[in-house]
mmCIF file with all atom_site columns, C-alpha atoms and ligand atoms in Angstrom:
data_model
loop_
_atom_site.group_PDB
_atom_site.id
_atom_site.type_symbol
_atom_site.label_atom_id
_atom_site.label_alt_id
_atom_site.label_comp_id
_atom_site.label_asym_id
_atom_site.label_entity_id
_atom_site.label_seq_id
_atom_site.pdbx_PDB_ins_code
_atom_site.Cartn_x
_atom_site.Cartn_y
_atom_site.Cartn_z
_atom_site.occupancy
_atom_site.B_iso_or_equiv
_atom_site.pdbx_formal_charge
_atom_site.auth_seq_id
_atom_site.auth_comp_id
_atom_site.auth_asym_id
_atom_site.auth_atom_id
_atom_site.pdbx_PDB_model_num
ATOM   1   C  CA  . MET A 1 1   ? 5.020   -12.437 22.547 1.00 0.00 ? 4   MET A CA  1
ATOM   2   C  CA  . ASP A 1 2   ? 5.298   -9.401  24.796 1.00 0.00 ? 5   ASP A CA  1
ATOM   3   C  CA  . THR A 1 3   ? 3.327   -10.270 27.940 1.00 0.00 ? 6   THR A CA  1
ATOM   4   C  CA  . ASN A 1 4   ? 2.755   -6.566  28.685 1.00 0.00 ? 7   ASN A CA  1
ATOM   5   C  CA  . CYS A 1 5   ? 1.248   -5.933  25.264 1.00 0.00 ? 8   CYS A CA  1
ATOM   6   C  CA  . ILE A 1 6   ? -2.528  -5.849  24.988 1.00 0.00 ? 9   ILE A CA  1
ATOM   7   C  CA  . PHE A 1 7   ? -2.602  -6.932  21.315 1.00 0.00 ? 10  PHE A CA  1
ATOM   8   C  CA  . CYS A 1 8   ? -0.158  -9.833  21.955 1.00 0.00 ? 11  CYS A CA  1
ATOM   9   C  CA  . ARG A 1 9   ? -2.515  -10.922 24.721 1.00 0.00 ? 12  ARG A CA  1
ATOM   10  C  CA  . ILE A 1 10  ? -5.555  -10.618 22.423 1.00 0.00 ? 13  ILE A CA  1
ATOM   11  C  CA  . ALA A 1 11  ? -3.685  -12.645 19.761 1.00 0.00 ? 14  ALA A CA  1
ATOM   12  C  CA  . ALA A 1 12  ? -2.907  -15.302 22.382 1.00 0.00 ? 15  ALA A CA  1
ATOM   13  C  CA  . GLY A 1 13  ? -6.588  -15.423 23.411 1.00 0.00 ? 16  GLY A CA  1
ATOM   14  C  CA  . GLU A 1 14  ? -5.802  -14.179 26.940 1.00 0.00 ? 17  GLU A CA  1
ATOM   15  C  CA  . ILE A 1 15  ? -7.962  -11.063 26.482 1.00 0.00 ? 18  ILE A CA  1
ATOM   16  C  CA  . PRO A 1 16  ? -11.333 -11.396 24.731 1.00 0.00 ? 19  PRO A CA  1
ATOM   17  C  CA  . SER A 1 17  ? -12.048 -9.637  21.443 1.00 0.00 ? 20  SER A CA  1
ATOM   18  C  CA  . THR A 1 18  ? -14.725 -9.733  18.761 1.00 0.00 ? 21  THR A CA  1
ATOM   19  C  CA  . LYS A 1 19  ? -12.798 -11.460 15.984 1.00 0.00 ? 22  LYS A CA  1
ATOM   20  C  CA  . ILE A 1 20  ? -13.666 -11.038 12.334 1.00 0.00 ? 23  ILE A CA  1
ATOM   21  C  CA  . TYR A 1 21  ? -10.885 -13.179 10.869 1.00 0.00 ? 24  TYR A CA  1
ATOM   22  C  CA  . GLU A 1 22  ? -7.729  -14.994 11.964 1.00 0.00 ? 25  GLU A CA  1
ATOM   23  C  CA  . ASN A 1 23  ? -5.003  -17.236 10.637 1.00 0.00 ? 26  ASN A CA  1
ATOM   24  C  CA  . ASP A 1 24  ? -1.469  -18.190 11.692 1.00 0.00 ? 27  ASP A CA  1
ATOM   25  C  CA  . LYS A 1 25  ? -0.015  -14.761 10.756 1.00 0.00 ? 28  LYS A CA  1
ATOM   26  C  CA  . VAL A 1 26  ? -2.663  -12.102 11.435 1.00 0.00 ? 29  VAL A CA  1
ATOM   27  C  CA  . LEU A 1 27  ? -5.962  -11.473 13.143 1.00 0.00 ? 30  LEU A CA  1
ATOM   28  C  CA  . ALA A 1 28  ? -8.714  -8.918  12.657 1.00 0.00 ? 31  ALA A CA  1
ATOM   29  C  CA  . PHE A 1 29  ? -11.044 -7.823  15.458 1.00 0.00 ? 32  PHE A CA  1
ATOM   30  C  CA  . LEU A 1 30  ? -13.441 -4.969  16.196 1.00 0.00 ? 33  LEU A CA  1
ATOM   31  C  CA  . ASP A 1 31  ? -11.946 -1.862  17.802 1.00 0.00 ? 34  ASP A CA  1
ATOM   32  C  CA  . ILE A 1 32  ? -13.196 -1.486  21.386 1.00 0.00 ? 35  ILE A CA  1
ATOM   33  C  CA  . SER A 1 33  ? -13.757 2.239   20.893 1.00 0.00 ? 36  SER A CA  1
ATOM   34  C  CA  . PRO A 1 34  ? -14.929 2.572   17.287 1.00 0.00 ? 37  PRO A CA  1
ATOM   35  C  CA  . MET A 1 35  ? -14.758 5.690   15.129 1.00 0.00 ? 38  MET A CA  1
ATOM   36  C  CA  . GLU A 1 36  ? -17.545 4.096   13.073 1.00 0.00 ? 39  GLU A CA  1
ATOM   37  C  CA  . ARG A 1 37  ? -19.655 0.965   13.199 1.00 0.00 ? 40  ARG A CA  1
ATOM   38  C  CA  . GLY A 1 38  ? -17.466 -1.958  12.022 1.00 0.00 ? 41  GLY A CA  1
ATOM   39  C  CA  . HIS A 1 39  ? -14.135 -0.219  12.785 1.00 0.00 ? 42  HIS A CA  1
ATOM   40  C  CA  . THR A 1 40  ? -11.675 -3.130  12.650 1.00 0.00 ? 43  THR A CA  1
ATOM   41  C  CA  . LEU A 1 41  ? -8.020  -3.572  13.598 1.00 0.00 ? 44  LEU A CA  1
ATOM   42  C  CA  . ILE A 1 42  ? -5.777  -5.826  11.501 1.00 0.00 ? 45  ILE A CA  1
ATOM   43  C  CA  . VAL A 1 43  ? -2.897  -7.053  13.638 1.00 0.00 ? 46  VAL A CA  1
ATOM   44  C  CA  . PRO A 1 44  ? 0.144   -9.241  12.903 1.00 0.00 ? 47  PRO A CA  1
ATOM   45  C  CA  . ARG A 1 45  ? 0.431   -11.933 15.593 1.00 0.00 ? 48  ARG A CA  1
ATOM   46  C  CA  . ARG A 1 46  ? 4.128   -11.211 15.914 1.00 0.00 ? 49  ARG A CA  1
ATOM   47  C  CA  . HIS A 1 47  ? 5.071   -8.241  18.085 1.00 0.00 ? 50  HIS A CA  1
ATOM   48  C  CA  . TRP A 1 48  ? 6.626   -5.239  16.401 1.00 0.00 ? 51  TRP A CA  1
ATOM   49  C  CA  . ALA A 1 49  ? 5.840   -1.808  17.864 1.00 0.00 ? 52  ALA A CA  1
ATOM   50  C  CA  . THR A 1 50  ? 5.960   0.274   14.665 1.00 0.00 ? 53  THR A CA  1
ATOM   51  C  CA  . MET A 1 51  ? 6.904   0.148   10.979 1.00 0.00 ? 54  MET A CA  1
ATOM   52  C  CA  . ALA A 1 52  ? 10.349  1.413   12.003 1.00 0.00 ? 55  ALA A CA  1
ATOM   53  C  CA  . ASP A 1 53  ? 10.925  -1.808  13.963 1.00 0.00 ? 56  ASP A CA  1
ATOM   54  C  CA  . LEU A 1 54  ? 10.417  -4.115  10.987 1.00 0.00 ? 57  LEU A CA  1
ATOM   55  C  CA  . PRO A 1 55  ? 13.625  -5.699  9.718  1.00 0.00 ? 58  PRO A CA  1
ATOM   56  C  CA  . SER A 1 56  ? 14.142  -5.320  5.980  1.00 0.00 ? 59  SER A CA  1
ATOM   57  C  CA  . GLY A 1 57  ? 14.957  -8.187  3.677  1.00 0.00 ? 60  GLY A CA  1
ATOM   58  C  CA  . ASP A 1 58  ? 13.750  -10.905 6.045  1.00 0.00 ? 61  ASP A CA  1
ATOM   59  C  CA  . PRO A 1 59  ? 11.500  -13.334 4.091  1.00 0.00 ? 62  PRO A CA  1
ATOM   60  C  CA  . GLU A 1 60  ? 9.410   -14.287 7.147  1.00 0.00 ? 63  GLU A CA  1
ATOM   61  C  CA  . THR A 1 61  ? 8.679   -10.629 7.912  1.00 0.00 ? 64  THR A CA  1
ATOM   62  C  CA  . GLU A 1 62  ? 7.835   -9.990  4.254  1.00 0.00 ? 65  GLU A CA  1
ATOM   63  C  CA  . ALA A 1 63  ? 5.361   -12.899 4.315  1.00 0.00 ? 66  ALA A CA  1
ATOM   64  C  CA  . VAL A 1 64  ? 3.633   -11.449 7.392  1.00 0.00 ? 67  VAL A CA  1
ATOM   65  C  CA  . MET A 1 65  ? 3.482   -7.975  5.790  1.00 0.00 ? 68  MET A CA  1
ATOM   66  C  CA  . SER A 1 66  ? 1.981   -9.396  2.640  1.00 0.00 ? 69  SER A CA  1
ATOM   67  C  CA  . GLU A 1 67  ? -0.634  -11.319 4.617  1.00 0.00 ? 70  GLU A CA  1
ATOM   68  C  CA  . TRP A 1 68  ? -1.320  -8.289  6.813  1.00 0.00 ? 71  TRP A CA  1
ATOM   69  C  CA  . PHE A 1 69  ? -2.166  -6.133  3.820  1.00 0.00 ? 72  PHE A CA  1
ATOM   70  C  CA  . ARG A 1 70  ? -4.072  -8.902  2.061  1.00 0.00 ? 73  ARG A CA  1
ATOM   71  C  CA  . VAL A 1 71  ? -6.398  -9.214  5.074  1.00 0.00 ? 74  VAL A CA  1
ATOM   72  C  CA  . ALA A 1 72  ? -6.724  -5.414  5.372  1.00 0.00 ? 75  ALA A CA  1
ATOM   73  C  CA  . ARG A 1 73  ? -7.785  -5.319  1.725  1.00 0.00 ? 76  ARG A CA  1
ATOM   74  C  CA  . LEU A 1 74  ? -10.367 -8.055  2.268  1.00 0.00 ? 77  LEU A CA  1
ATOM   75  C  CA  . VAL A 1 75  ? -11.779 -6.353  5.381  1.00 0.00 ? 78  VAL A CA  1
ATOM   76  C  CA  . CYS A 1 76  ? -11.915 -3.032  3.517  1.00 0.00 ? 79  CYS A CA  1
ATOM   77  C  CA  . LYS A 1 77  ? -13.845 -4.648  0.678  1.00 0.00 ? 80  LYS A CA  1
ATOM   78  C  CA  . ALA A 1 78  ? -16.158 -6.444  3.140  1.00 0.00 ? 81  ALA A CA  1
ATOM   79  C  CA  . ALA A 1 79  ? -16.825 -3.156  4.997  1.00 0.00 ? 82  ALA A CA  1
ATOM   80  C  CA  . ILE A 1 80  ? -17.837 -1.374  1.786  1.00 0.00 ? 83  ILE A CA  1
ATOM   81  C  CA  . LYS A 1 81  ? -20.117 -4.240  0.792  1.00 0.00 ? 84  LYS A CA  1
ATOM   82  C  CA  . ALA A 1 82  ? -21.592 -4.511  4.297  1.00 0.00 ? 85  ALA A CA  1
ATOM   83  C  CA  . PHE A 1 83  ? -22.186 -0.826  5.050  1.00 0.00 ? 86  PHE A CA  1
ATOM   84  C  CA  . GLY A 1 84  ? -22.008 0.972   1.696  1.00 0.00 ? 87  GLY A CA  1
ATOM   85  C  CA  . GLY A 1 85  ? -20.116 4.230   1.164  1.00 0.00 ? 88  GLY A CA  1
ATOM   86  C  CA  . GLY A 1 86  ? -16.328 4.004   1.471  1.00 0.00 ? 89  GLY A CA  1
ATOM   87  C  CA  . ALA A 1 87  ? -13.636 3.168   4.024  1.00 0.00 ? 90  ALA A CA  1
ATOM   88  C  CA  . ASN A 1 88  ? -10.433 4.630   5.478  1.00 0.00 ? 91  ASN A CA  1
ATOM   89  C  CA  . LEU A 1 89  ? -7.230  2.754   6.228  1.00 0.00 ? 92  LEU A CA  1
ATOM   90  C  CA  . LEU A 1 90  ? -5.247  4.322   9.070  1.00 0.00 ? 93  LEU A CA  1
ATOM   91  C  CA  . GLN A 1 91  ? -1.929  3.253   10.538 1.00 0.00 ? 94  GLN A CA  1
ATOM   92  C  CA  . CYS A 1 92  ? -0.137  5.184   13.324 1.00 0.00 ? 95  CYS A CA  1
ATOM   93  C  CA  . ASN A 1 93  ? 3.552   4.905   14.259 1.00 0.00 ? 96  ASN A CA  1
ATOM   94  C  CA  . GLY A 1 94  ? 4.651   6.364   17.589 1.00 0.00 ? 97  GLY A CA  1
ATOM   95  C  CA  . PRO A 1 95  ? 2.836   8.567   20.128 1.00 0.00 ? 98  PRO A CA  1
ATOM   96  C  CA  . ALA A 1 96  ? 3.583   11.681  18.035 1.00 0.00 ? 99  ALA A CA  1
ATOM   97  C  CA  . ALA A 1 97  ? 1.456   10.117  15.278 1.00 0.00 ? 100 ALA A CA  1
ATOM   98  C  CA  . GLY A 1 98  ? -1.342  9.208   17.697 1.00 0.00 ? 101 GLY A CA  1
ATOM   99  C  CA  . GLN A 1 99  ? -0.338  5.579   18.328 1.00 0.00 ? 102 GLN A CA  1
ATOM   100 C  CA  . THR A 1 100 ? -1.687  4.466   21.688 1.00 0.00 ? 103 THR A CA  1
ATOM   101 C  CA  . VAL A 1 101 ? -1.066  0.691   21.455 1.00 0.00 ? 104 VAL A CA  1
ATOM   102 C  CA  . PRO A 1 102 ? 2.584   -0.044  20.599 1.00 0.00 ? 105 PRO A CA  1
ATOM   103 C  CA  . HIS A 1 103 ? 1.896   -3.200  18.567 1.00 0.00 ? 106 HIS A CA  1
ATOM   104 C  CA  . LEU A 1 104 ? 1.696   -2.733  14.788 1.00 0.00 ? 107 LEU A CA  1
ATOM   105 C  CA  . HIS A 1 105 ? -1.914  -2.467  13.538 1.00 0.00 ? 108 HIS A CA  1
ATOM   106 C  CA  . LEU A 1 106 ? -3.958  -1.166  10.656 1.00 0.00 ? 109 LEU A CA  1
ATOM   107 C  CA  . HIS A 1 107 ? -7.355  0.415   11.204 1.00 0.00 ? 110 HIS A CA  1
ATOM   108 C  CA  . VAL A 1 108 ? -10.107 -0.222  8.676  1.00 0.00 ? 111 VAL A CA  1
ATOM   109 C  CA  . ILE A 1 109 ? -12.798 2.408   9.289  1.00 0.00 ? 112 ILE A CA  1
ATOM   110 C  CA  . PRO A 1 110 ? -16.038 1.980   7.340  1.00 0.00 ? 113 PRO A CA  1
ATOM   111 C  CA  . ARG A 1 111 ? -17.546 5.217   6.032  1.00 0.00 ? 114 ARG A CA  1
ATOM   112 C  CA  . PRO A 1 112 ? -21.197 4.519   5.306  1.00 0.00 ? 115 PRO A CA  1
ATOM   113 C  CA  . GLY A 1 113 ? -22.024 8.207   4.857  1.00 0.00 ? 116 GLY A CA  1
ATOM   114 C  CA  . THR A 1 114 ? -22.093 10.251  1.719  1.00 0.00 ? 117 THR A CA  1
ATOM   115 C  CA  . VAL A 1 115 ? -19.427 12.635  0.455  1.00 0.00 ? 118 VAL A CA  1
ATOM   116 C  CA  . GLU A 1 116 ? -21.132 15.452  2.391  1.00 0.00 ? 119 GLU A CA  1
ATOM   117 C  CA  . THR A 1 117 ? -20.435 13.675  5.706  1.00 0.00 ? 120 THR A CA  1
ATOM   118 C  CA  . GLN A 1 118 ? -17.106 14.648  7.269  1.00 0.00 ? 121 GLN A CA  1
ATOM   119 C  CA  . PRO A 1 119 ? -15.354 11.473  8.469  1.00 0.00 ? 122 PRO A CA  1
ATOM   120 C  CA  . SER A 1 120 ? -14.592 11.503  12.184 1.00 0.00 ? 123 SER A CA  1
ATOM   121 C  CA  . PHE A 1 121 ? -11.203 10.297  13.418 1.00 0.00 ? 124 PHE A CA  1
ATOM   122 C  CA  . VAL A 1 122 ? -12.379 10.474  17.017 1.00 0.00 ? 125 VAL A CA  1
ATOM   123 C  CA  . SER A 1 123 ? -11.982 7.286   19.039 1.00 0.00 ? 126 SER A CA  1
ATOM   124 C  CA  . GLY A 1 124 ? -15.363 6.178   20.403 1.00 0.00 ? 127 GLY A CA  1
ATOM   125 C  CA  . ALA A 1 125 ? -17.342 8.473   18.084 1.00 0.00 ? 128 ALA A CA  1
ATOM   126 C  CA  . ARG A 1 126 ? -19.659 5.579   17.240 1.00 0.00 ? 129 ARG A CA  1
ATOM   127 C  CA  . ALA A 1 127 ? -19.898 3.279   20.272 1.00 0.00 ? 130 ALA A CA  1
ATOM   128 C  CA  . TYR A 1 128 ? -22.131 0.190   20.005 1.00 0.00 ? 131 TYR A CA  1
ATOM   129 C  CA  . SER A 1 129 ? -25.459 0.512   21.765 1.00 0.00 ? 132 SER A CA  1
ATOM   130 C  CA  . SER A 1 130 ? -25.282 -3.113  22.957 1.00 0.00 ? 133 SER A CA  1
ATOM   131 C  CA  . ASP A 1 131 ? -23.361 -6.387  22.734 1.00 0.00 ? 134 ASP A CA  1
ATOM   132 C  CA  . VAL A 1 132 ? -26.051 -7.526  20.311 1.00 0.00 ? 135 VAL A CA  1
ATOM   133 C  CA  . GLU A 1 133 ? -25.293 -4.630  17.942 1.00 0.00 ? 136 GLU A CA  1
ATOM   134 C  CA  . ARG A 1 134 ? -21.543 -5.329  18.188 1.00 0.00 ? 137 ARG A CA  1
ATOM   135 C  CA  . GLU A 1 135 ? -21.978 -9.037  17.426 1.00 0.00 ? 138 GLU A CA  1
ATOM   136 C  CA  . ALA A 1 136 ? -24.408 -8.332  14.566 1.00 0.00 ? 139 ALA A CA  1
ATOM   137 C  CA  . THR A 1 137 ? -21.840 -5.930  13.071 1.00 0.00 ? 140 THR A CA  1
ATOM   138 C  CA  . ALA A 1 138 ? -19.070 -8.530  13.382 1.00 0.00 ? 141 ALA A CA  1
ATOM   139 C  CA  . GLU A 1 139 ? -21.268 -11.184 11.796 1.00 0.00 ? 142 GLU A CA  1
ATOM   140 C  CA  . LEU A 1 140 ? -22.057 -8.924  8.851  1.00 0.00 ? 143 LEU A CA  1
ATOM   141 C  CA  . LEU A 1 141 ? -18.343 -8.358  8.206  1.00 0.00 ? 144 LEU A CA  1
ATOM   142 C  CA  . ARG A 1 142 ? -17.588 -12.091 8.568  1.00 0.00 ? 145 ARG A CA  1
ATOM   143 C  CA  . ARG A 1 143 ? -20.323 -12.899 6.054  1.00 0.00 ? 146 ARG A CA  1
ATOM   144 C  CA  . TYR A 1 144 ? -18.816 -10.548 3.442  1.00 0.00 ? 147 TYR A CA  1
ATOM   145 C  CA  . LEU A 1 145 ? -15.356 -11.977 4.089  1.00 0.00 ? 148 LEU A CA  1
ATOM   146 C  CA  . ARG A 1 146 ? -16.462 -15.501 3.145  1.00 0.00 ? 149 ARG A CA  1
HETATM 147 P  P1  . LIG B 2 .   ? -3.788  3.588   17.768 1.00 0.00 ? 23  LIG B P1  1
HETATM 148 O  O1  . LIG B 2 .   ? -4.182  4.913   18.333 1.00 0.00 ? 23  LIG B O1  1
HETATM 149 O  O2  . LIG B 2 .   ? -2.643  2.969   18.546 1.00 0.00 ? 23  LIG B O2  1
HETATM 150 O  O3  . LIG B 2 .   ? -3.537  3.615   16.292 1.00 0.00 ? 23  LIG B O3  1
HETATM 151 O  O4  . LIG B 2 .   ? -5.042  2.643   17.941 1.00 0.00 ? 23  LIG B O4  1
HETATM 152 C  C1  . LIG B 2 .   ? -5.229  1.753   18.986 1.00 0.00 ? 23  LIG B C1  1
HETATM 153 C  C2  . LIG B 2 .   ? -6.670  1.294   18.934 1.00 0.00 ? 23  LIG B C2  1
HETATM 154 O  O5  . LIG B 2 .   ? -6.801  0.151   19.749 1.00 0.00 ? 23  LIG B O5  1
HETATM 155 C  C3  . LIG B 2 .   ? -7.668  2.332   19.427 1.00 0.00 ? 23  LIG B C3  1
HETATM 156 O  O6  . LIG B 2 .   ? -8.580  2.653   18.382 1.00 0.00 ? 23  LIG B O6  1
HETATM 157 C  C4  . LIG B 2 .   ? -8.334  1.653   20.619 1.00 0.00 ? 23  LIG B C4  1
HETATM 158 O  O7  . LIG B 2 .   ? -9.706  1.934   20.704 1.00 0.00 ? 23  LIG B O7  1
HETATM 159 C  C5  . LIG B 2 .   ? -8.060  0.189   20.353 1.00 0.00 ? 23  LIG B C5  1
HETATM 160 N  N1  . LIG B 2 .   ? -7.957  -0.640  21.560 1.00 0.00 ? 23  LIG B N1  1
HETATM 161 C  C6  . LIG B 2 .   ? -7.228  -0.350  22.675 1.00 0.00 ? 23  LIG B C6  1
HETATM 162 N  N2  . LIG B 2 .   ? -7.350  -1.353  23.578 1.00 0.00 ? 23  LIG B N2  1
HETATM 163 C  C7  . LIG B 2 .   ? -8.150  -2.285  23.002 1.00 0.00 ? 23  LIG B C7  1
HETATM 164 C  C8  . LIG B 2 .   ? -8.645  -3.549  23.456 1.00 0.00 ? 23  LIG B C8  1
HETATM 165 O  O8  . LIG B 2 .   ? -8.370  -4.029  24.556 1.00 0.00 ? 23  LIG B O8  1
HETATM 166 N  N3  . LIG B 2 .   ? -9.455  -4.225  22.596 1.00 0.00 ? 23  LIG B N3  1
HETATM 167 C  C9  . LIG B 2 .   ? -9.787  -3.743  21.368 1.00 0.00 ? 23  LIG B C9  1
HETATM 168 N  N4  . LIG B 2 .   ? -10.604 -4.493  20.607 1.00 0.00 ? 23  LIG B N4  1
HETATM 169 N  N5  . LIG B 2 .   ? -9.339  -2.541  20.912 1.00 0.00 ? 23  LIG B N5  1
HETATM 170 C  C10 . LIG B 2 .   ? -8.531  -1.838  21.716 1.00 0.00 ? 23  LIG B C10 1
HETATM 171 ZN ZN1 . LIG B 2 .   ? 2.399   -7.049  21.045 1.00 0.00 ? 24  LIG B ZN1 1
#
């Protein structure tokens, strides 16, 4: 754990988050500044900053990667069932690629619109109107994950 890292601290339960799913390897929680309703981050518990920091050929790392993508897939499927339309997966490595939190994460961004709607990649484009709306959104995703 990196004590200066916000996602390590969320994983450790030191900073609150609206969790959708968690196990011993990964956790999924709502983005604090969503691009769309239900925008979720899938985060390995272990701290690596970017893809470039992952060791190759290490079985433990491979197991985390496999679990990371399995959960991303499930959240993606749940988002499409919950909100309709489609979904984007987004993963940024390094500030030049728009990474603002240097702890590996995958974004799942629901896209409930139609093909005519241009997807926004703007952080905070769809803020929750209340804690009630945020929790209701999380609960909907959790239900479709079961
Ligand atoms: P990046 O730009 O690094 O790919 O994405 C980082 C994401 O983390 C952003 O979408 C941002 O809104 C989100 N984020 C930053 N700090 C927090 C936080 O404390 N809690 C949650 N839930 N999300 C955060
Ligand atoms: Zn970290």
